[in-house]
Short mmCIF file of C-alpha atoms and ligand atoms in Angstrom, two decimals:
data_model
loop_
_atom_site.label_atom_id
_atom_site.label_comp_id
_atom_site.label_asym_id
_atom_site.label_seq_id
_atom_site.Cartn_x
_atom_site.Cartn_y
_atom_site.Cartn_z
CA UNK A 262 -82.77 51.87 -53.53
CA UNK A 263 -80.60 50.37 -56.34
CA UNK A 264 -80.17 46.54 -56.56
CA UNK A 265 -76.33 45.36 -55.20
CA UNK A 266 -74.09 46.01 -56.92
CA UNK A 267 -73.04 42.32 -56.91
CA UNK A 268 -76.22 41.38 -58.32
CA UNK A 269 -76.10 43.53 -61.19
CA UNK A 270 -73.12 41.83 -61.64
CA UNK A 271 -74.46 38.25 -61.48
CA UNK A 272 -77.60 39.52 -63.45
CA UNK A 273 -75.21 41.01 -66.04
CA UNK A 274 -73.01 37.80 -66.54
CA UNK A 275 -75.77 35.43 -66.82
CA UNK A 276 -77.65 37.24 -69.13
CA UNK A 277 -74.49 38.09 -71.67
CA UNK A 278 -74.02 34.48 -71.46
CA UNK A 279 -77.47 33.41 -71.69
CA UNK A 280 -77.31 31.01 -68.81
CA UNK A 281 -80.47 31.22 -68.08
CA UNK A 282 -82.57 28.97 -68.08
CA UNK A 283 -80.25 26.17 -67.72
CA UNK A 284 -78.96 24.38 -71.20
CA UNK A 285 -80.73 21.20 -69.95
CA UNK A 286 -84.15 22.90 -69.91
CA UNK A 287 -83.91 24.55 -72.91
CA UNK A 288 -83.05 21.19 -74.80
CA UNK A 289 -86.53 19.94 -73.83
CA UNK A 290 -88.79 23.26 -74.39
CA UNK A 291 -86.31 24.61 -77.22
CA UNK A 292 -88.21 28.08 -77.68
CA UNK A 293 -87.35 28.99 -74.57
CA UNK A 294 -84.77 31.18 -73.35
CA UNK A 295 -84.11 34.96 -73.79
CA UNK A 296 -84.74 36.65 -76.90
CA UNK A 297 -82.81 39.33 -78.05
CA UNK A 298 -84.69 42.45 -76.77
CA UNK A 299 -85.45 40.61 -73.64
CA UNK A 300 -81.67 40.38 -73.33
CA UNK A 301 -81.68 44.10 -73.98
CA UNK A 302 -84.14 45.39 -71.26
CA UNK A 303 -82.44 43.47 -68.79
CA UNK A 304 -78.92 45.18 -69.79
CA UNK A 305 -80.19 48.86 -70.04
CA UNK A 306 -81.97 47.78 -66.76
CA UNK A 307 -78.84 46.63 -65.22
CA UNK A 308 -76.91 49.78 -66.68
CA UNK A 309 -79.91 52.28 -64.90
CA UNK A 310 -79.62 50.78 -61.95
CA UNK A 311 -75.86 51.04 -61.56
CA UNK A 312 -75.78 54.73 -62.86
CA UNK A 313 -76.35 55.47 -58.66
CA UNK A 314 -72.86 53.85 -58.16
CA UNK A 315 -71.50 55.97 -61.07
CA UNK A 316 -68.28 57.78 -59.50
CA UNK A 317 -69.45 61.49 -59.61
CA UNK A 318 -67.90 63.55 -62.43
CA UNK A 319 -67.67 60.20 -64.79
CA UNK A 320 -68.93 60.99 -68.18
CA UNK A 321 -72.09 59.69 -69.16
CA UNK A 322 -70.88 57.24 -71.49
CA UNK A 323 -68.52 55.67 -69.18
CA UNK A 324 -71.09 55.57 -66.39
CA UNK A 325 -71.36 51.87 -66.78
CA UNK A 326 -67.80 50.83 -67.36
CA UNK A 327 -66.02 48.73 -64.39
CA UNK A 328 -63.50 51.00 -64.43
CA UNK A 329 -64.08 54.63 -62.88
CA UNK A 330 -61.99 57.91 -63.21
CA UNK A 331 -60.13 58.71 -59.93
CA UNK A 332 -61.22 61.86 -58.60
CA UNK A 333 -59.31 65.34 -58.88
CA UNK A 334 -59.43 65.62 -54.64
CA UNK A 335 -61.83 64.57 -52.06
CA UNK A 336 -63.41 67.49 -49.46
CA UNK A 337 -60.68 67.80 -46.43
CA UNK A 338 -60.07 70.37 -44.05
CA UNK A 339 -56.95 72.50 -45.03
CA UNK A 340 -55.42 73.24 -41.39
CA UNK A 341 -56.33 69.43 -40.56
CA UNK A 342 -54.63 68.02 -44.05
CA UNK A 343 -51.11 70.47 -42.62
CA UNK A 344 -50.69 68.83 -39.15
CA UNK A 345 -51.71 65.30 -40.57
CA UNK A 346 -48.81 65.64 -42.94
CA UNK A 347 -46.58 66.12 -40.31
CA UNK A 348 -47.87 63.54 -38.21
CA UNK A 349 -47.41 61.28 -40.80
CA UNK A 350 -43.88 62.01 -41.09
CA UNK A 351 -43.37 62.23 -37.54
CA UNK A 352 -41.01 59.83 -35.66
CA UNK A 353 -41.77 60.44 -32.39
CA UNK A 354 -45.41 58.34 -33.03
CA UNK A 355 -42.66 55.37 -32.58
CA UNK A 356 -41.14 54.08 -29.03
CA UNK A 357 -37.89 54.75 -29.65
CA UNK A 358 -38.82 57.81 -32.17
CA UNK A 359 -37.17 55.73 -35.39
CA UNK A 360 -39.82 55.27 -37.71
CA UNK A 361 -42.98 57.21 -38.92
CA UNK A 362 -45.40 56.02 -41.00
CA UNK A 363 -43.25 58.05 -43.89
CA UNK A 364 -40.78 55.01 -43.34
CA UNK A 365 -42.78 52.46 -44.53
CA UNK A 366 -45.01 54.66 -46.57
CA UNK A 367 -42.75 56.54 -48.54
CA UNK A 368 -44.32 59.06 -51.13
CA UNK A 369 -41.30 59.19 -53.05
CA UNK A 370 -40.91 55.45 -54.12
CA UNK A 371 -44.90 54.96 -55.04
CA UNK A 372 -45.80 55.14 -50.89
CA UNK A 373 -44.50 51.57 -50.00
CA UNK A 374 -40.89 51.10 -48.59
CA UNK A 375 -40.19 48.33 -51.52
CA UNK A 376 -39.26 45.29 -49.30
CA UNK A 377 -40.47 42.08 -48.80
CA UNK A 378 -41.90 42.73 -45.50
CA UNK A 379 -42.33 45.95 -43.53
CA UNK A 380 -39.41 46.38 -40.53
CA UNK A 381 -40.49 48.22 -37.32
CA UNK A 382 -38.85 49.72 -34.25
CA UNK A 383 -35.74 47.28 -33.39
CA UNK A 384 -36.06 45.80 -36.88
CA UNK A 385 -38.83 43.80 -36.62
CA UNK A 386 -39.93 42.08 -39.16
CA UNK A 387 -43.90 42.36 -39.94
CA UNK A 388 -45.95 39.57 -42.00
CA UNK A 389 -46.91 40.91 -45.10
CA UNK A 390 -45.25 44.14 -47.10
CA UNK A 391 -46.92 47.65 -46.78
CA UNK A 392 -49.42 48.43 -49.38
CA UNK A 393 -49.55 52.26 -50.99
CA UNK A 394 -50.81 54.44 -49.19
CA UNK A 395 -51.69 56.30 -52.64
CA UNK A 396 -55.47 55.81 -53.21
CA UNK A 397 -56.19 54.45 -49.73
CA UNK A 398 -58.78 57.02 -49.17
CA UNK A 399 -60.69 55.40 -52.70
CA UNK A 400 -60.70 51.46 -50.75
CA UNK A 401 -63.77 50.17 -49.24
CA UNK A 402 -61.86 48.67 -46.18
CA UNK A 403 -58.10 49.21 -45.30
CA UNK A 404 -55.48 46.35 -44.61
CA UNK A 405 -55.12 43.06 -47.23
CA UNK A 406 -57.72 41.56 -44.80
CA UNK A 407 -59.95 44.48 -44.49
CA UNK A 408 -59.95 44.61 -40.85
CA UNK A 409 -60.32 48.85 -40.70
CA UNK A 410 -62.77 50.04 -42.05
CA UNK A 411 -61.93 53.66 -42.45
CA UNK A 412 -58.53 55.42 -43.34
CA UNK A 413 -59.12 57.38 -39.38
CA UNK A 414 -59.03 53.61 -37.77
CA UNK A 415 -56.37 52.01 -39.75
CA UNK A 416 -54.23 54.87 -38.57
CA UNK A 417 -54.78 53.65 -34.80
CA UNK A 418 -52.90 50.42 -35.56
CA UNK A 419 -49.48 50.72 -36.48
CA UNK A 420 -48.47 53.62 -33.73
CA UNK A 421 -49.57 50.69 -30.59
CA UNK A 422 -48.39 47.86 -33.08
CA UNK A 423 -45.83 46.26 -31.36
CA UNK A 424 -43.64 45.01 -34.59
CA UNK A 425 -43.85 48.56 -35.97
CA UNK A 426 -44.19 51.63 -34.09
CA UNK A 427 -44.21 50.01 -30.75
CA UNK A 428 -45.44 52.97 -28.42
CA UNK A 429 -47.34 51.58 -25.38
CA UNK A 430 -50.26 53.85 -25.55
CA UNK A 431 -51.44 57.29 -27.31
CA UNK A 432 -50.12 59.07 -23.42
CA UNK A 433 -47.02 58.11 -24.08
CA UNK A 434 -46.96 59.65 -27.70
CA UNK A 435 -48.60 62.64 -27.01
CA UNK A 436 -46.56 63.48 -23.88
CA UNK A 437 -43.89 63.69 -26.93
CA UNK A 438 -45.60 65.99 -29.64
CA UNK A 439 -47.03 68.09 -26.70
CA UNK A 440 -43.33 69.31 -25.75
CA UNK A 441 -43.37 70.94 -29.36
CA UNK A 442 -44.80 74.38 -29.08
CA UNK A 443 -45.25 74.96 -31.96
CA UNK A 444 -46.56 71.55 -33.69
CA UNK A 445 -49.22 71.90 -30.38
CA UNK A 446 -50.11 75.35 -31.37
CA UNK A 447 -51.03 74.36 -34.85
CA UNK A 448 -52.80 71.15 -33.54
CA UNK A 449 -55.07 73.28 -31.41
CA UNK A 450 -56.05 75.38 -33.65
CA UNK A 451 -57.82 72.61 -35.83
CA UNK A 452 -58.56 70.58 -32.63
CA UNK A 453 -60.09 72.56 -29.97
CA UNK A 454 -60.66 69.76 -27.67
CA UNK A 455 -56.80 68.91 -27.78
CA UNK A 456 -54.28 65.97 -28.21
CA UNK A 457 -55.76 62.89 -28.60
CA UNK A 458 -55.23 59.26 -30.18
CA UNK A 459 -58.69 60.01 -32.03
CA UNK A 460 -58.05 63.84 -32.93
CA UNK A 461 -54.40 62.77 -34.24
CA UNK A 462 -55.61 59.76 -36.13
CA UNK A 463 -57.87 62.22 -38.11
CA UNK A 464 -55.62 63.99 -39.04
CA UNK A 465 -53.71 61.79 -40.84
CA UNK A 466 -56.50 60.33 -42.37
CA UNK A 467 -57.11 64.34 -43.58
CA UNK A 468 -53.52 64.20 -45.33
CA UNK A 469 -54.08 61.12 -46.48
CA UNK A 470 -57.47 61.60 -48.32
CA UNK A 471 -54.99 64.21 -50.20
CA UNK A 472 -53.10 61.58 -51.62
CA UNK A 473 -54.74 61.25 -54.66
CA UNK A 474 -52.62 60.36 -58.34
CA UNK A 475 -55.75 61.12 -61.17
CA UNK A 476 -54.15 61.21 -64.15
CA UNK A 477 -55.26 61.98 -67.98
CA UNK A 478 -56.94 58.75 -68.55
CA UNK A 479 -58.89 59.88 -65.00
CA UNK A 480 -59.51 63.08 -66.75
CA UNK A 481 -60.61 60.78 -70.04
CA UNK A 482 -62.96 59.19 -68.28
CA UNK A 483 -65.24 62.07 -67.01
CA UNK A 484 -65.14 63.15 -70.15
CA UNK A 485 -61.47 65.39 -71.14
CA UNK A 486 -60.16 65.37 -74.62
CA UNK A 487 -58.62 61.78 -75.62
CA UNK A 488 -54.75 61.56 -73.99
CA UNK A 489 -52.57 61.35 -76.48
CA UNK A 490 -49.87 59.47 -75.75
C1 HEC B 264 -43.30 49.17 -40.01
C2 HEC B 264 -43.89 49.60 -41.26
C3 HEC B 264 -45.18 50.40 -41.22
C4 HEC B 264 -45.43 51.55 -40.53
C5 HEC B 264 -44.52 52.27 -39.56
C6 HEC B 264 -46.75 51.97 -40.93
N1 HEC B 264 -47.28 51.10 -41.83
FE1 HEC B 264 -49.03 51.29 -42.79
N2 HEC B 264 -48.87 49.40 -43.43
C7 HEC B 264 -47.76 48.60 -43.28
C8 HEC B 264 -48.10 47.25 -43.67
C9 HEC B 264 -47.17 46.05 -43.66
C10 HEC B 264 -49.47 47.27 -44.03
C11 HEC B 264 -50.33 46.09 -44.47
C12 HEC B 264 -50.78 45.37 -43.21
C13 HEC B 264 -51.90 44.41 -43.42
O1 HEC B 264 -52.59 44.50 -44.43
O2 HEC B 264 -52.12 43.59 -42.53
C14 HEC B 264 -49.91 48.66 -43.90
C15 HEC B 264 -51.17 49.11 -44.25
C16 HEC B 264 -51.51 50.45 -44.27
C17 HEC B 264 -52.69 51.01 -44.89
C18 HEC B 264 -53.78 50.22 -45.63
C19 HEC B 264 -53.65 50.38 -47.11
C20 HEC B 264 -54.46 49.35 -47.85
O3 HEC B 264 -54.45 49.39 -49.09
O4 HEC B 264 -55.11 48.48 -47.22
C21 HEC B 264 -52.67 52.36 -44.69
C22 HEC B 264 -53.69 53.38 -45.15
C23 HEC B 264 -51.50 52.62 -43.89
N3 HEC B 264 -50.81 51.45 -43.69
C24 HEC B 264 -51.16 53.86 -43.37
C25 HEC B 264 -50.23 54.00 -42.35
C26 HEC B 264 -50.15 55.13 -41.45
C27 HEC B 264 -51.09 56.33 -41.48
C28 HEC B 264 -49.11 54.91 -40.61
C29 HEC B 264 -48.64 55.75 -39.46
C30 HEC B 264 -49.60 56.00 -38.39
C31 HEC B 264 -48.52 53.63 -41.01
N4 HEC B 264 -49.24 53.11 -42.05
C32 HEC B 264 -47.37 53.10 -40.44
C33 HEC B 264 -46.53 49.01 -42.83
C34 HEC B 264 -46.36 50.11 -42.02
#
């Protein structure tokens, strides 16, 4: 097991700036403190033990930089990823089949709808403005506040979310998508066990793990020929 890796960052700070032990101690027992390879051995420590945090594919000399290359894709399921990108694009996941998560999430201006704050079904204004939806797949948590913890339960909140997508419950949606033959045809082939708020949730959490934007500093950083411009 690796230390935390917000203790290697304490560790790391207080030994660059020697701030330990304490100035005050060190003013009475003045050959104290770290010396020089002491400082070392701690660093290379520190460096070792966050290697197992290293993003795979990172070249070895930027193994220990804060930041990490993005990665080329993440593992998905193909059929999956194809009805999650229509889901995501699909109105009908709305009450009064307006808005899809495309509306506030558009790819084409950087995945947010550029307001102030996000409007739902009816107009209604939401609290905060909609965060990319680039990337999401690389965040710990999802939401500013971090209240879903995967990309598969964040996508349960804005369909039943009353200032957004305003449907009263996952029947009433999928009573909708299960009129289209052919959208149902394609979801059953990927989800044997049917329409459900769980199965559809996944996959649009499939797509969006496909939303990925490495670029050539990503490709840099595991180790590609310096980008040019
Ligand atoms: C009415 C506009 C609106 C709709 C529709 C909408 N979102 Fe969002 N989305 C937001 C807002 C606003 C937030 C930030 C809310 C918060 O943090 O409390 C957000 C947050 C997110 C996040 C978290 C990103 C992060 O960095 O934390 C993801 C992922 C996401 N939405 C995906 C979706 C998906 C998938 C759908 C469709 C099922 C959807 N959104 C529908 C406005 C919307």
């Amino acid at each position: 097991m690796p230390a935390p890796e917000a203790d290697l960052a304490k560790l790391e700070t207080v030994v660059n700036e020697r701030a330990m032990p304490p100035k005050l101690f060190r003013l009475v027992h003045w050959t104290t403190g770290l010396r020089t390879d002491d400082q070392r051995a701690l660093l290379d420590w520190i460096a070792s033990q966050r290697r197992a945090y290293a993003t795979r594919g990172v070249a070895p000399e930027f193994a220990n930089e804060p930041v990490q290359p993005l990665p080329d894709s993440l593992p998905t399921d193909t059929g999956k990823v194809a009805v999650g990108r229509q889901l995501f694009n699909d109105v009908r996941l709305s009450a009064d089949n307006t808005i899809s998560c495309a509306s506030c999430h558009t790819l084409s201006t950087g995945g947010v709808d550029g307001k102030k704050v996000s409007s739902g079904v009816g107009g209604q204004l939401g609290l905060v403005d909609a965060p990319t939806v680039f990337n999401a797949a690389l965040n710990d948590k999802q939401f500013r506040d971090g209240r879903a913890a995967t990309l598969q339960e964040q996508a349960g909140g804005p369909p039943l979310n009353p200032v957004e997508m305003a449907s009263r419950s996952w029947s009433e949606i999928i009573d909708k998508l299960k009129q289209d033959s052919s959208l149902t045809q394609q979801f059953l082939t990927v989800y044997r066990d049917g329409w459900s708020g769980a199965n559809i949730t996944d996959a649009i959490a499939q797509y969006e793990t496909t939303l990925l934007t490495p670029s050539r500093f990503d490709a840099y950083l595991r180790g590609g020929q310096a980008c040019a411009e």
